[in-house]
Amino acid sequence: MSKKEEKPYILSRPLTLIYKLPISKTLPFWEGLKQGKFMTTKCKKCGRITFPPQADCPSCYSSEVEWVELSKEAELVTATAIMVKPSSFAQEETYIVAVAKLKEGPKAVGWLKGVKPDPAELKEKIKPGMKLKVETIVPKEGSPYYVFVPA
Amino acid sequence: MRRVAVVGVGHSKFGRRDDVNLGELAFESIKPALEDAGLAPEDIPLLVVGNAGFCEEMLPAVAIADYAELYNAELMRVEAACATSSAALAAAYNAVSSGKVDIAMVVGCEKMTELDTPYIVELIGRSGFFFWEFQHFGLTFPGYYALHATAYMNQYGATEEHLAMVAVKNHKYAVTNPYAQFRQEITIEQVLKSPYIAWPLKLFDCCPITDGSATVILAAEEQAKKLTDTPVWVEAIEGCAGSANLSKRESFVGLKAAQVAAERAFKRAKITPDKIDVANVHDCFTIAELMAMEDIGFCGRGEAYKLVEEGQTYIGGKIPINVDGGLKAKGHPIGATGTSMIYSLTKQLRGEYIKSNQAPIKHGYALAHNVGGTGHYAYITILSRK
Ligand SMILES: [Zn+2]
């Protein structure tokens, strides 16, 4: 894959975009993380628990949902380790992203900590059914989030 | 509904095309497509542009229509991530089959290399579910497919070697495709030794970042028969949506949207998968080709890697797949990939493809499988020469 010489160009005007992401309807989730709680929504009409939380039930379209606290118990479904990172994650060490099935039923996507993102270790350890627990993280800067760790 | 045929196709050179801008690149496929159909710019009453949006032009359809002065056409832009120009083709097909217009042009065009790679990785990563998956967890597109690769290998016992075999085949066929980005053969060892991008996927499991364009002209039956002796009929073009949130997926060993789109397409075309002589499937990553084979129904679940191991996806095998090099080696200019598949399959069904890449046409059917995102969108198109 030989690198050809670059052709003539002019540089565009630079543009930096920072969006304001509305969280009014999922505020208990974000506030919960700050208190170490893992919250989501449950439909009062049909009982569906959604993750991620949403203010309107996607099963029966009712907007009568209540906030419930999840147990933080989960099982691994699948995972990857991100070696080539997006520009806004360039400062991060290689991170593992997992899909986990929560004890309450829905699945969730999040970082998996406590496993070395090394191909040999990943091949050995990343197996469906691995027991995980959810930990809440409140960083010094930026919004709170959650991670999975081996239980 | 009226019958609709492909009457003209054109293709640009794929690759790092830093010698052209969006309009210039689109022109490289628009001109040969018009020549192929024997039409003039003013004969086009509908222009549907497929562009997912990775360059500086905020209104890419306008920039393209302006460069080629296709001012007689009703103009729109369609987006369906990596299935963008299949969705554009569906929109054009609907307009022609309904009788609204007799002729329509679909231009798939994408410029991706004007941004440096980390920014493209960022923009494509954001194209999953930004709020719940990218914002805090930085998923990338190789990462999305890697989650499926891990699940598939764990469930069926396929190995990284099997994934490598897909890349080796697609590179082999790109060597003789003059439009392909990577025109050199690779070995299984080279794939296995290449660095990890998103474990378990390595550099040579991944399609490149590509600039390119491909154009398809459709006509209703009456016009098609006047324009060409070799119309290629659109027997079906069917799509389906899939969950944006990976957390809502039941399974990670296939793509539900592609399965549903395939079922709908075979039902519409009134044929079964064994009647397909040659297929282009969405191999943005090697694992995607295996899942596509099973989602389409070329084999049962967990069987695709065994067919690959037996060489059944080469020309002469049970079902030749991506014998133009595929996204993997031909390149994947997101909004041009769907129309590029139609270009290759139209040439295949006419029997006028590159000699070494021409598949034997027995039943007269070809299939394009084009996925947007990781099955966030899926389109299946079935073409015939009958
Ligand atoms: Zn409900």
mmCIF file of N, CA and C in Angstrom, chain B residues 48-121:
data_model
loop_
_atom_site.group_PDB
_atom_site.id
_atom_site.type_symbol
_atom_site.label_atom_id
_atom_site.label_comp_id
_atom_site.label_asym_id
_atom_site.label_seq_id
_atom_site.Cartn_x
_atom_site.Cartn_y
_atom_site.Cartn_z
ATOM 1 N N VAL B 48 -31.051 11.352 -7.944
ATOM 2 C CA VAL B 48 -30.959 11.044 -6.519
ATOM 3 C C VAL B 48 -29.486 10.850 -6.192
ATOM 4 N N VAL B 49 -28.978 11.687 -5.315
ATOM 5 C CA VAL B 49 -27.566 11.618 -4.931
ATOM 6 C C VAL B 49 -27.447 10.885 -3.601
ATOM 7 N N GLY B 50 -26.577 9.885 -3.593
ATOM 8 C CA GLY B 50 -26.252 9.176 -2.349
ATOM 9 C C GLY B 50 -24.941 9.715 -1.821
ATOM 10 N N ASN B 51 -24.982 10.334 -0.656
ATOM 11 C CA ASN B 51 -23.772 10.882 -0.032
ATOM 12 C C ASN B 51 -24.014 10.911 1.467
ATOM 13 N N ALA B 52 -23.119 10.267 2.226
ATOM 14 C CA ALA B 52 -23.326 10.170 3.675
ATOM 15 C C ALA B 52 -22.827 11.420 4.393
ATOM 16 N N GLY B 53 -21.943 12.197 3.742
ATOM 17 C CA GLY B 53 -21.578 13.492 4.307
ATOM 18 C C GLY B 53 -20.279 13.529 5.073
ATOM 19 N N PHE B 54 -19.150 13.382 4.404
ATOM 20 C CA PHE B 54 -17.862 13.441 5.093
ATOM 21 C C PHE B 54 -16.937 14.520 4.543
ATOM 22 N N CYS B 55 -17.449 15.338 3.624
ATOM 23 C CA CYS B 55 -16.563 16.386 3.101
ATOM 24 C C CYS B 55 -17.148 17.761 3.413
ATOM 25 N N GLU B 56 -16.502 18.805 2.905
ATOM 26 C CA GLU B 56 -16.833 20.165 3.322
ATOM 27 C C GLU B 56 -18.150 20.658 2.747
ATOM 28 N N GLU B 57 -18.645 20.014 1.673
ATOM 29 C CA GLU B 57 -19.892 20.467 1.065
ATOM 30 C C GLU B 57 -21.072 20.037 1.933
ATOM 31 N N MET B 58 -21.829 20.995 2.453
ATOM 32 C CA MET B 58 -22.983 20.667 3.291
ATOM 33 C C MET B 58 -24.149 20.166 2.436
ATOM 34 N N LEU B 59 -24.191 20.578 1.173
ATOM 35 C CA LEU B 59 -25.261 20.162 0.258
ATOM 36 C C LEU B 59 -24.619 19.456 -0.937
ATOM 37 N N PRO B 60 -24.176 18.211 -0.706
ATOM 38 C CA PRO B 60 -23.399 17.527 -1.750
ATOM 39 C C PRO B 60 -24.177 17.320 -3.044
ATOM 40 N N ALA B 61 -25.498 17.092 -2.957
ATOM 41 C CA ALA B 61 -26.284 16.862 -4.178
ATOM 42 C C ALA B 61 -26.227 18.094 -5.074
ATOM 43 N N VAL B 62 -26.266 19.243 -4.438
ATOM 44 C CA VAL B 62 -26.246 20.507 -5.172
ATOM 45 C C VAL B 62 -24.892 20.700 -5.873
ATOM 46 N N ALA B 63 -23.822 20.401 -5.159
ATOM 47 C CA ALA B 63 -22.481 20.552 -5.739
ATOM 48 C C ALA B 63 -22.304 19.629 -6.939
ATOM 49 N N ILE B 64 -22.846 18.411 -6.825
ATOM 50 C CA ILE B 64 -22.697 17.423 -7.902
ATOM 51 C C ILE B 64 -23.570 17.803 -9.107
ATOM 52 N N ALA B 65 -24.835 18.139 -8.848
ATOM 53 C CA ALA B 65 -25.744 18.503 -9.942
ATOM 54 C C ALA B 65 -25.224 19.740 -10.666
ATOM 55 N N ASP B 66 -24.621 20.645 -9.922
ATOM 56 C CA ASP B 66 -24.111 21.868 -10.515
ATOM 57 C C ASP B 66 -22.913 21.596 -11.418
ATOM 58 N N TYR B 67 -21.997 20.751 -10.960
ATOM 59 C CA TYR B 67 -20.784 20.482 -11.752
ATOM 60 C C TYR B 67 -21.144 19.851 -13.089
ATOM 61 N N ALA B 68 -22.119 18.921 -13.073
ATOM 62 C CA ALA B 68 -22.517 18.232 -14.316
ATOM 63 C C ALA B 68 -23.676 18.952 -15.009
ATOM 64 N N GLU B 69 -24.113 20.066 -14.451
ATOM 65 C CA GLU B 69 -25.243 20.852 -14.966
ATOM 66 C C GLU B 69 -26.444 19.966 -15.313
ATOM 67 N N LEU B 70 -26.837 19.178 -14.345
ATOM 68 C CA LEU B 70 -28.029 18.330 -14.497
ATOM 69 C C LEU B 70 -29.233 19.121 -13.977
ATOM 70 N N TYR B 71 -29.451 20.263 -14.609
ATOM 71 C CA TYR B 71 -30.446 21.210 -14.098
ATOM 72 C C TYR B 71 -31.876 20.831 -14.457
ATOM 73 N N ASN B 72 -32.050 19.856 -15.343
ATOM 74 C CA ASN B 72 -33.417 19.487 -15.723
ATOM 75 C C ASN B 72 -34.046 18.537 -14.708
ATOM 76 N N ALA B 73 -33.233 18.063 -13.764
ATOM 77 C CA ALA B 73 -33.685 16.988 -12.879
ATOM 78 C C ALA B 73 -34.274 17.506 -11.566
ATOM 79 N N GLU B 74 -35.320 16.834 -11.092
ATOM 80 C CA GLU B 74 -35.720 16.967 -9.688
ATOM 81 C C GLU B 74 -34.554 16.397 -8.886
ATOM 82 N N LEU B 75 -34.176 17.085 -7.812
ATOM 83 C CA LEU B 75 -32.926 16.740 -7.128
ATOM 84 C C LEU B 75 -33.166 16.442 -5.659
ATOM 85 N N MET B 76 -32.554 15.382 -5.184
ATOM 86 C CA MET B 76 -32.595 15.102 -3.745
ATOM 87 C C MET B 76 -31.329 14.360 -3.339
ATOM 88 N N ARG B 77 -31.054 14.386 -2.034
ATOM 89 C CA ARG B 77 -29.954 13.611 -1.478
ATOM 90 C C ARG B 77 -30.544 12.606 -0.496
ATOM 91 N N VAL B 78 -30.011 11.397 -0.508
ATOM 92 C CA VAL B 78 -30.481 10.335 0.373
ATOM 93 C C VAL B 78 -29.305 9.870 1.217
ATOM 94 N N GLU B 79 -29.578 9.524 2.481
ATOM 95 C CA GLU B 79 -28.537 9.022 3.386
ATOM 96 C C GLU B 79 -29.010 7.745 4.049
ATOM 97 N N ALA B 80 -28.217 6.709 4.034
ATOM 98 C CA ALA B 80 -28.457 5.497 4.825
ATOM 99 C C ALA B 80 -27.105 4.913 5.216
ATOM 100 N N ALA B 81 -26.251 5.767 5.786
ATOM 101 C CA ALA B 81 -24.891 5.372 6.193
ATOM 102 C C ALA B 81 -24.203 4.659 5.025
ATOM 103 N N CYS B 82 -23.634 3.486 5.280
ATOM 104 C CA CYS B 82 -22.861 2.790 4.237
ATOM 105 C C CYS B 82 -23.769 2.172 3.176
ATOM 106 N N ALA B 83 -25.099 2.179 3.402
ATOM 107 C CA ALA B 83 -26.056 1.686 2.405
ATOM 108 C C ALA B 83 -26.689 2.864 1.656
ATOM 109 N N THR B 84 -26.055 4.016 1.749
ATOM 110 C CA THR B 84 -26.622 5.252 1.211
ATOM 111 C C THR B 84 -27.076 5.140 -0.244
ATOM 112 N N SER B 85 -26.218 4.636 -1.117
ATOM 113 C CA SER B 85 -26.632 4.673 -2.527
ATOM 114 C C SER B 85 -27.563 3.516 -2.877
ATOM 115 N N SER B 86 -27.691 2.499 -2.025
ATOM 116 C CA SER B 86 -28.773 1.516 -2.223
ATOM 117 C C SER B 86 -30.110 2.157 -1.867
ATOM 118 N N ALA B 87 -30.119 2.954 -0.818
ATOM 119 C CA ALA B 87 -31.342 3.682 -0.460
ATOM 120 C C ALA B 87 -31.687 4.690 -1.558
ATOM 121 N N ALA B 88 -30.664 5.328 -2.114
ATOM 122 C CA ALA B 88 -30.883 6.272 -3.220
ATOM 123 C C ALA B 88 -31.461 5.531 -4.426
ATOM 124 N N LEU B 89 -30.944 4.330 -4.662
ATOM 125 C CA LEU B 89 -31.449 3.502 -5.773
ATOM 126 C C LEU B 89 -32.912 3.135 -5.519
ATOM 127 N N ALA B 90 -33.240 2.826 -4.276
ATOM 128 C CA ALA B 90 -34.626 2.480 -3.927
ATOM 129 C C ALA B 90 -35.552 3.663 -4.203
ATOM 130 N N ALA B 91 -35.111 4.857 -3.857
ATOM 131 C CA ALA B 91 -35.930 6.055 -4.089
ATOM 132 C C ALA B 91 -36.153 6.266 -5.586
ATOM 133 N N ALA B 92 -35.084 6.079 -6.378
ATOM 134 C CA ALA B 92 -35.183 6.246 -7.828
ATOM 135 C C ALA B 92 -36.072 5.154 -8.430
ATOM 136 N N TYR B 93 -35.881 3.931 -7.951
ATOM 137 C CA TYR B 93 -36.688 2.790 -8.430
ATOM 138 C C TYR B 93 -38.176 3.055 -8.181
ATOM 139 N N ASN B 94 -38.488 3.540 -6.990
ATOM 140 C CA ASN B 94 -39.891 3.815 -6.651
ATOM 141 C C ASN B 94 -40.504 4.838 -7.603
ATOM 142 N N ALA B 95 -39.724 5.862 -7.935
ATOM 143 C CA ALA B 95 -40.236 6.914 -8.818
ATOM 144 C C ALA B 95 -40.461 6.392 -10.237
ATOM 145 N N VAL B 96 -39.567 5.506 -10.698
ATOM 146 C CA VAL B 96 -39.701 4.967 -12.063
ATOM 147 C C VAL B 96 -40.806 3.908 -12.105
ATOM 148 N N SER B 97 -40.815 3.027 -11.145
ATOM 149 C CA SER B 97 -41.807 1.932 -11.188
ATOM 150 C C SER B 97 -43.230 2.470 -10.997
ATOM 151 N N SER B 98 -43.358 3.561 -10.262
ATOM 152 C CA SER B 98 -44.693 4.126 -10.019
ATOM 153 C C SER B 98 -45.227 4.873 -11.233
ATOM 154 N N GLY B 99 -44.335 5.215 -12.181
ATOM 155 C CA GLY B 99 -44.768 5.949 -13.360
ATOM 156 C C GLY B 99 -44.574 7.449 -13.241
ATOM 157 N N LYS B 100 -43.994 7.896 -12.131
ATOM 158 C CA LYS B 100 -43.778 9.332 -11.967
ATOM 159 C C LYS B 100 -42.780 9.861 -12.994
ATOM 160 N N VAL B 101 -41.690 9.109 -13.185
ATOM 161 C CA VAL B 101 -40.710 9.456 -14.223
ATOM 162 C C VAL B 101 -40.361 8.174 -14.989
ATOM 163 N N ASP B 102 -39.848 8.344 -16.223
ATOM 164 C CA ASP B 102 -39.467 7.174 -17.019
ATOM 165 C C ASP B 102 -37.998 6.811 -16.838
ATOM 166 N N ILE B 103 -37.223 7.812 -16.450
ATOM 167 C CA ILE B 103 -35.774 7.621 -16.311
ATOM 168 C C ILE B 103 -35.319 8.304 -15.025
ATOM 169 N N ALA B 104 -34.343 7.722 -14.349
ATOM 170 C CA ALA B 104 -33.773 8.361 -13.155
ATOM 171 C C ALA B 104 -32.305 8.002 -13.046
ATOM 172 N N MET B 105 -31.541 8.946 -12.524
ATOM 173 C CA MET B 105 -30.104 8.715 -12.315
ATOM 174 C C MET B 105 -29.798 8.688 -10.822
ATOM 175 N N VAL B 106 -28.971 7.728 -10.428
ATOM 176 C CA VAL B 106 -28.512 7.631 -9.042
ATOM 177 C C VAL B 106 -27.003 7.813 -9.034
ATOM 178 N N VAL B 107 -26.532 8.850 -8.368
ATOM 179 C CA VAL B 107 -25.088 9.081 -8.243
ATOM 180 C C VAL B 107 -24.696 8.827 -6.794
ATOM 181 N N GLY B 108 -23.863 7.820 -6.589
ATOM 182 C CA GLY B 108 -23.258 7.600 -5.270
ATOM 183 C C GLY B 108 -21.878 8.213 -5.300
ATOM 184 N N CYS B 109 -21.575 9.076 -4.355
ATOM 185 C CA CYS B 109 -20.267 9.742 -4.379
ATOM 186 C C CYS B 109 -19.853 10.105 -2.959
ATOM 187 N N GLU B 110 -18.619 9.830 -2.607
ATOM 188 C CA GLU B 110 -18.127 10.177 -1.267
ATOM 189 C C GLU B 110 -16.668 10.575 -1.346
ATOM 190 N N LYS B 111 -16.347 11.673 -0.651
ATOM 191 C CA LYS B 111 -14.951 12.081 -0.479
ATOM 192 C C LYS B 111 -14.623 11.959 0.991
ATOM 193 N N MET B 112 -13.698 11.055 1.328
ATOM 194 C CA MET B 112 -13.421 10.772 2.743
ATOM 195 C C MET B 112 -12.003 11.121 3.169
ATOM 196 N N THR B 113 -11.110 11.333 2.203
ATOM 197 C CA THR B 113 -9.703 11.491 2.592
ATOM 198 C C THR B 113 -9.293 12.949 2.757
ATOM 199 N N GLU B 114 -10.282 13.867 2.684
ATOM 200 C CA GLU B 114 -9.918 15.276 2.879
ATOM 201 C C GLU B 114 -9.649 15.577 4.349
ATOM 202 N N LEU B 115 -10.169 14.716 5.233
ATOM 203 C CA LEU B 115 -9.868 14.824 6.660
ATOM 204 C C LEU B 115 -8.789 13.798 6.997
ATOM 205 N N ASP B 116 -7.943 14.104 7.978
ATOM 206 C CA ASP B 116 -6.952 13.126 8.416
ATOM 207 C C ASP B 116 -7.670 11.959 9.104
ATOM 208 N N THR B 117 -7.045 10.779 9.077
ATOM 209 C CA THR B 117 -7.683 9.539 9.530
ATOM 210 C C THR B 117 -8.343 9.608 10.913
ATOM 211 N N PRO B 118 -7.691 10.160 11.972
ATOM 212 C CA PRO B 118 -8.371 10.169 13.293
ATOM 213 C C PRO B 118 -9.723 10.891 13.268
ATOM 214 N N TYR B 119 -9.859 11.911 12.411
ATOM 215 C CA TYR B 119 -11.128 12.642 12.333
ATOM 216 C C TYR B 119 -12.185 11.808 11.626
ATOM 217 N N ILE B 120 -11.778 11.056 10.591
ATOM 218 C CA ILE B 120 -12.725 10.170 9.902
ATOM 219 C C ILE B 120 -13.161 9.046 10.851
ATOM 220 N N VAL B 121 -12.210 8.493 11.619
ATOM 221 C CA VAL B 121 -12.540 7.463 12.619
ATOM 222 C C VAL B 121 -13.548 8.040 13.617
#
